[in-house]
Structure formats: structure tokens, C-alpha cells
Short mmCIF file of C-alpha atoms in Angstrom, two decimals:
data_model
loop_
_atom_site.label_atom_id
_atom_site.label_comp_id
_atom_site.label_asym_id
_atom_site.label_seq_id
_atom_site.Cartn_x
_atom_site.Cartn_y
_atom_site.Cartn_z
CA MET C 1 0.63 -18.44 7.80
CA SER C 2 2.55 -20.92 10.00
CA ASN C 3 1.30 -24.10 8.38
CA ARG C 4 2.08 -22.93 4.89
CA ARG C 5 4.98 -25.35 4.63
CA SER C 6 2.64 -28.35 4.67
CA ARG C 7 0.32 -26.93 2.07
CA GLN C 8 1.17 -27.89 -1.46
CA SER C 9 -1.29 -26.33 -3.83
CA SER C 10 -1.89 -28.75 -6.61
CA ASN C 11 -2.66 -26.10 -9.20
CA ALA C 12 -0.56 -23.26 -8.07
CA SER C 13 -0.83 -21.42 -11.34
CA ARG C 14 -4.50 -20.64 -10.91
CA ILE C 15 -6.35 -19.03 -8.07
CA SER C 16 -8.86 -21.38 -6.52
CA ASP C 17 -12.55 -20.52 -6.25
CA ASP C 18 -12.36 -20.27 -2.49
CA GLN C 19 -9.57 -17.75 -2.76
CA MET C 20 -11.54 -15.77 -5.32
CA ILE C 21 -14.63 -15.67 -3.16
CA ASP C 22 -12.62 -14.53 -0.23
CA LEU C 23 -10.78 -11.90 -2.28
CA VAL C 24 -14.02 -10.68 -3.87
CA SER C 25 -15.90 -10.29 -0.61
CA LYS C 26 -13.09 -8.32 0.93
CA LEU C 27 -12.53 -6.25 -2.14
CA ARG C 28 -16.19 -5.39 -2.41
CA GLN C 29 -15.79 -3.23 0.60
CA PHE C 30 -13.45 -1.10 -1.43
CA LEU C 31 -14.67 -1.70 -4.94
CA PRO C 32 -18.44 -1.73 -5.08
CA GLU C 33 -18.12 -1.55 -8.90
CA ILE C 34 -17.02 -5.10 -9.27
CA HIS C 35 -19.68 -6.42 -11.59
CA GLU C 36 -20.88 -9.87 -10.98
CA ARG C 37 -22.29 -11.19 -14.15
CA ARG C 38 -23.22 -14.57 -12.78
CA ARG C 39 -23.37 -16.14 -9.38
CA SER C 40 -20.77 -14.88 -6.99
CA ASP C 41 -18.69 -18.01 -7.05
CA LYS C 42 -18.25 -17.59 -10.77
CA VAL C 43 -16.78 -14.14 -10.68
CA SER C 44 -14.01 -14.07 -13.14
CA ALA C 45 -10.63 -14.29 -11.49
CA SER C 46 -9.20 -12.27 -14.31
CA LYS C 47 -11.69 -9.47 -13.80
CA VAL C 48 -11.16 -9.28 -10.04
CA LEU C 49 -7.40 -9.21 -10.52
CA GLN C 50 -7.77 -6.42 -13.06
CA GLU C 51 -9.95 -4.37 -10.76
CA THR C 52 -7.51 -4.86 -7.94
CA CYS C 53 -4.60 -3.76 -10.05
CA ASN C 54 -6.54 -0.73 -11.27
CA TYR C 55 -7.37 0.17 -7.72
CA ILE C 56 -3.78 -0.11 -6.46
CA ARG C 57 -2.57 1.94 -9.38
CA LYS C 58 -5.15 4.57 -8.64
CA LEU C 59 -4.05 4.75 -4.97
CA HIS C 60 -0.42 5.05 -6.07
CA ARG C 61 -1.34 7.96 -8.32
CA GLU C 62 -3.20 9.59 -5.48
CA VAL C 63 -0.21 9.34 -3.15
CA ASP C 64 1.94 10.87 -5.82
CA ASN C 65 -0.52 13.68 -6.55
CA LEU C 66 -0.99 14.38 -2.86
CA SER C 67 2.78 14.54 -2.32
CA ASP C 68 2.85 17.07 -5.12
CA ARG C 69 0.10 19.11 -3.61
CA LEU C 70 1.54 19.05 -0.17
CA SER C 71 4.92 20.13 -1.39
CA GLN C 72 3.37 23.01 -3.28
CA LEU C 73 1.25 23.98 -0.31
CA LEU C 74 4.36 24.07 1.81
CA ASP C 75 6.30 25.91 -0.81
CA SER C 76 3.92 28.81 -0.64
CA VAL C 77 4.29 29.05 3.09
CA ASP C 78 6.37 31.82 4.50
CA GLU C 79 8.54 30.35 7.22
CA ASP C 80 7.63 32.83 9.86
CA GLY C 81 4.04 33.38 8.79
CA PRO C 82 0.85 32.20 10.40
CA GLU C 83 0.47 29.29 7.97
CA ALA C 84 3.77 27.89 9.16
CA ALA C 85 2.43 28.03 12.68
CA VAL C 86 -0.59 26.02 11.60
CA ILE C 87 1.59 23.40 10.00
CA ARG C 88 3.77 23.23 13.03
CA SER C 89 0.78 22.76 15.28
CA LEU C 90 -0.54 20.12 12.89
CA LEU C 91 2.67 18.26 13.07
CA MET C 92 2.90 18.57 16.84
CA MET J 1 -17.58 2.90 3.69
CA PHE J 2 -17.05 -0.32 5.63
CA TYR J 3 -19.87 -2.79 6.30
CA ASP J 4 -18.20 -3.84 9.47
CA GLU J 5 -17.97 -1.44 12.41
CA ALA J 6 -15.09 -3.33 13.93
CA MET J 7 -13.21 -3.00 10.71
CA MET J 8 -13.93 0.72 10.66
CA ASN J 9 -12.49 1.08 14.15
CA THR J 10 -9.39 -0.84 13.18
CA TYR J 11 -9.08 1.30 10.10
CA ASN J 12 -9.25 4.48 12.16
CA MET J 13 -6.58 3.15 14.47
CA VAL J 14 -4.37 2.44 11.49
CA LYS J 15 -4.82 6.05 10.34
CA GLN J 16 -3.92 7.39 13.79
CA ARG J 17 -0.81 5.26 14.03
CA PHE J 18 0.18 6.34 10.57
CA ILE J 19 -0.10 10.06 11.46
CA LYS J 20 2.20 9.55 14.43
CA LYS J 21 4.71 7.63 12.41
CA TRP J 22 4.54 10.17 9.61
CA ILE J 23 5.38 13.01 12.01
CA ASN J 24 8.42 11.04 13.08
CA THR J 25 9.59 10.28 9.65
CA LEU J 26 9.09 13.83 8.54
CA HIS J 27 11.22 15.04 11.39
CA MET J 28 13.75 12.37 10.72
CA LEU J 29 14.10 13.33 7.11
CA ASP J 30 13.92 17.00 7.88
CA SER J 31 17.01 16.86 10.09
CA SER J 32 19.02 14.86 7.70
CA ILE J 33 18.63 16.58 4.40
CA GLU J 34 20.06 19.83 3.18
CA HIS J 35 17.88 22.92 3.23
CA PRO J 36 16.57 24.85 1.41
CA LEU J 37 14.62 22.43 -0.74
CA ASN J 38 13.13 23.04 -4.08
CA VAL J 39 9.60 21.84 -4.76
CA THR J 40 10.66 18.59 -6.31
CA GLU J 41 12.99 17.72 -3.47
CA ARG J 42 10.28 18.54 -1.01
CA LYS J 43 7.79 16.37 -2.86
CA ASN J 44 10.19 13.51 -2.84
CA ALA J 45 10.81 13.96 0.85
CA ILE J 46 7.15 14.01 1.58
CA ARG J 47 6.54 10.92 -0.48
CA LEU J 48 9.41 9.07 1.02
CA SER J 49 8.47 9.94 4.65
CA SER J 50 4.86 8.94 3.87
CA ASP J 51 5.85 5.59 2.41
CA LEU J 52 8.26 4.86 5.23
CA ALA J 53 5.58 5.81 7.73
CA ILE J 54 2.87 3.58 6.31
CA ALA J 55 5.31 0.71 6.19
CA ALA J 56 6.32 1.35 9.76
CA THR J 57 2.70 1.49 10.77
CA ARG J 58 2.35 -2.08 9.54
CA SER J 59 5.78 -3.20 10.70
CA GLY J 60 5.26 -6.88 11.38
CA SER J 61 5.56 -9.68 9.05
CA THR J 62 4.30 -8.44 5.71
CA VAL J 63 6.60 -8.52 2.70
CA TRP J 64 5.20 -5.25 1.35
CA SER J 65 6.07 -3.25 4.48
CA ARG J 66 9.58 -4.65 4.71
CA THR J 67 10.14 -4.02 0.98
CA LEU J 68 9.00 -0.44 1.36
CA ILE J 69 11.34 0.12 4.30
CA SER J 70 14.22 -1.40 2.42
CA ARG J 71 13.49 0.64 -0.71
CA SER J 72 13.17 3.82 1.35
CA GLY J 73 16.47 3.00 3.00
CA ASN J 74 18.11 2.91 -0.41
CA LYS J 75 16.73 6.35 -1.20
CA THR J 76 18.03 8.07 1.87
CA THR J 77 21.73 7.64 1.55
CA ASN J 78 22.28 10.33 4.16
CA LEU J 79 20.55 8.26 6.80
CA THR J 80 22.97 5.69 8.00
CA THR J 81 20.59 4.13 10.50
CA ASN J 82 18.37 1.64 8.67
CA LYS J 83 20.09 0.75 5.42
CA PRO J 84 22.00 -2.36 6.35
CA MET J 85 19.19 -3.50 8.62
CA ALA J 86 16.66 -3.00 5.89
CA ARG J 87 18.76 -5.17 3.57
CA ARG J 88 18.92 -7.89 6.18
CA ILE J 89 15.17 -7.69 6.65
CA LEU J 90 14.51 -8.05 2.99
CA LYS J 91 16.97 -10.90 2.71
CA LYS J 92 15.21 -12.67 5.54
CA ALA J 93 11.87 -12.16 3.85
CA ARG J 94 13.18 -13.57 0.61
CA ASN J 95 14.54 -16.63 2.27
CA ARG J 96 11.30 -17.16 4.12
CA MET J 97 9.39 -16.95 0.90
CA LYS J 98 11.63 -19.51 -0.79
CA ASN J 99 11.27 -21.99 2.00
CA ARG J 100 7.57 -21.61 2.25
CA CYS J 101 6.21 -21.32 -1.17
CA SER J 102 5.49 -23.99 -3.67
CA THR J 103 6.82 -23.26 -7.11
CA LEU J 104 4.56 -22.16 -9.90
CA ARG J 105 3.65 -25.14 -11.97
CA ARG J 106 2.42 -25.02 -15.46
CA ASN J 107 -1.23 -25.63 -15.89
CA GLY J 108 -2.14 -27.55 -19.05
CA ASN J 109 -5.22 -25.52 -19.81
CA PHE J 110 -4.03 -22.18 -21.04
CA THR J 111 -7.10 -20.49 -22.45
CA ALA J 112 -8.71 -18.80 -19.48
CA LYS J 113 -5.60 -18.97 -17.39
CA VAL J 114 -3.48 -16.69 -19.51
CA GLY J 115 -5.50 -13.71 -18.43
CA VAL J 116 -5.18 -14.69 -14.79
CA ARG J 117 -1.47 -15.34 -15.04
CA LYS J 118 -0.79 -12.07 -16.82
CA ARG J 119 -2.80 -10.10 -14.33
CA THR J 120 -1.22 -11.94 -11.45
CA GLU J 121 2.19 -10.84 -12.73
CA LEU J 122 0.86 -7.30 -12.90
CA LEU J 123 -0.38 -7.49 -9.40
CA LYS J 124 2.95 -8.77 -8.20
CA SER J 125 4.63 -5.77 -9.77
CA LEU J 126 2.26 -3.39 -7.95
CA VAL J 127 2.50 -4.80 -4.45
CA PRO J 128 5.91 -4.01 -3.01
CA GLY J 129 7.91 -7.23 -2.78
CA GLY J 130 5.18 -9.06 -4.67
CA GLU J 131 7.74 -10.43 -7.10
CA LEU J 132 9.17 -12.40 -4.18
CA ILE J 133 5.96 -14.26 -3.62
CA ASP J 134 5.23 -17.46 -5.49
CA ASP J 135 2.32 -18.71 -3.48
CA LYS J 136 -0.97 -17.33 -4.74
CA ASP J 137 -2.65 -17.54 -1.39
CA TYR J 138 0.13 -15.54 0.17
CA LEU J 139 0.04 -12.98 -2.57
CA ILE J 140 -3.73 -12.42 -2.05
CA ARG J 141 -3.20 -11.92 1.66
CA GLU J 142 -0.40 -9.50 1.08
CA THR J 143 -2.50 -7.66 -1.45
CA LEU J 144 -5.44 -7.25 0.83
CA ASP J 145 -3.25 -6.12 3.67
CA TYR J 146 -1.43 -3.69 1.46
CA ILE J 147 -4.63 -2.18 0.09
CA VAL J 148 -5.95 -1.41 3.55
CA TYR J 149 -2.83 0.44 4.57
CA LEU J 150 -2.35 2.11 1.22
CA ARG J 151 -5.85 3.43 1.48
CA ALA J 152 -5.26 4.70 4.99
CA GLN J 153 -2.15 6.52 3.72
CA VAL J 154 -4.17 8.23 0.98
CA ASP J 155 -6.99 9.17 3.35
CA VAL J 156 -4.61 10.83 5.81
CA MET J 157 -2.63 12.63 3.17
CA ARG J 158 -5.82 13.85 1.59
CA THR J 159 -7.00 15.27 4.90
CA VAL J 160 -3.71 17.02 5.61
CA ALA J 161 -3.70 18.49 2.08
CA ALA J 162 -7.24 19.75 2.70
CA VAL J 163 -6.35 21.80 5.72
CA ASP J 164 -6.90 25.48 5.03
CA LEU J 165 -3.60 27.03 5.96
CA VAL J 166 -5.14 30.29 7.08
CA THR J 167 -7.89 29.03 9.31
CA GLY J 168 -6.62 25.64 10.22
CA ASN J 169 -9.96 24.21 9.20
CA LEU J 170 -10.61 21.52 6.68
CA THR J 171 -11.72 22.76 3.30
CA ASN J 172 -14.46 21.01 1.48
CA ASP J 173 -12.00 19.91 -1.13
CA ARG J 174 -11.51 16.42 0.30
CA THR J 175 -13.00 14.21 -2.26
CA ASN J 176 -10.73 14.01 -5.27
CA LYS J 177 -11.58 10.61 -6.54
#
């Protein structure tokens, strides 16, 4: 990150093949569904970006749903009841 | 899940750090907001504390984590602690981005590139602070970093939500893909 100043990417508006390969190999650990139609260095940048965006959106939705669920779980908990004790011990 | 065992260990460490931070942010929020809460308020508090915690877990030099902290600061007007600091952090991040990044130049060949450009803009909107980043390389690094931590956040929240409140055990209901 420190030598970024010296690096002028000549075609900054497109992602280079190297970057795509790097991104794909890392994303494959999370997204085994990325479908490579041709050789790995020809994976469509557009497709990988789309998969990435879908994945992030999915994770955002999950955080939202889980926040919902947790708040409902806690709502049903009587403050002095045993469940509250469990939560307290969880949070300790 | 991970091919690499070292990566798995790092990932577990991230989750553990996140849990600790989350406990802190929950307590922090809890002591600063008015009780009793309705379900929506509680949900927002949980979400906010969780986002703050995952950002704090990362701390460091990522744009996404500083953006989340700054955003969370704006949402908690009762908390006087971090708001001005968060603004300064984000301002610093912005300036750093401007100095470092090359500007987007137009590429003559539009056909295949339109899809990439459009989706890149979408990605920028999904990664916190992504709109501040012009450099593609930087954006990709931020994205990969963000995904790891976001995923850790989901995993932990899923586990907590799966705790059976009566027995204190985990229910089987952990996989809600």
C-alpha cells in the first residue's frame, strides 16, 4: 500500500487480468459457484464483480435478519428469568 | 470452508476478537440509550453495536472500517465520545485516497467495459467508503478485506442467535443460507 503513489495504472478504468486472477482465487474460497467457462485467466471480470456484489448483498441481508432475530429473541426474554441469566452469562 | 489452515486460524481469531468487541459495544450502547426499548429499537441497537464491533475488530487502515465507525457515530447522537473523532478519521481517509489514487480515465473500448464499470460502481456502493476509492487495485483489496470481516460478523451473529435460551446449548438451526 505504501508505494501506491508511484503506481500509475495506465488503464485505470478496467481491472487487469492479474487483479482478476487474484480476486478470483481469493473469492473462490467463499464462492465455489463461480463458474469458469474458459481458462481461469479468462474469467469474466464482469461476472466476478457481479458474484462479489451478490455475495456482499447476501451477507448484508443476513446481518439484518440476524439483528431482527436477536431482537425478537431478547424481546421474549423475561428480565429475571433463566433465559436472561443465560444471555448474561453469554455476554460475560 | 477454507483451503488454508493458517487462514482458518486467522479467521477464528477474527471471530473471537469480534465477540469481545461486540460485548463492549453492546454494553456501551446499553448504558447510553433509554430503556425500555421496543423491538425495532432493540434491533437497531443490535445492528449498530454489531457493525461498530466488526469495524473496531479491524481497526487499522481500511477505509471500510473507518467508514462504518464514522457512520455509527452519526447514528448514536447520545454518545458524545467518538463522533468528532470519527469525522476526523473519515476526513483523513478521504484525503489519503485523493493523494494516492490515480483518477479514472476513460477507456476507448466501451463494449465489454460497460459491464465492468457498472458493476464496479455497484461494488463501490456496497463496500463502506467504497465511493471514496478511485484506484481499482485498492478497491479490490478493501473488498476482500471487508468480505472476510463481514462474513465473520455473520457467523458469530448466527451462532449467538442459535443458542437455545433454555438450555444454553446451540440448536441445530445454524445454517440459514
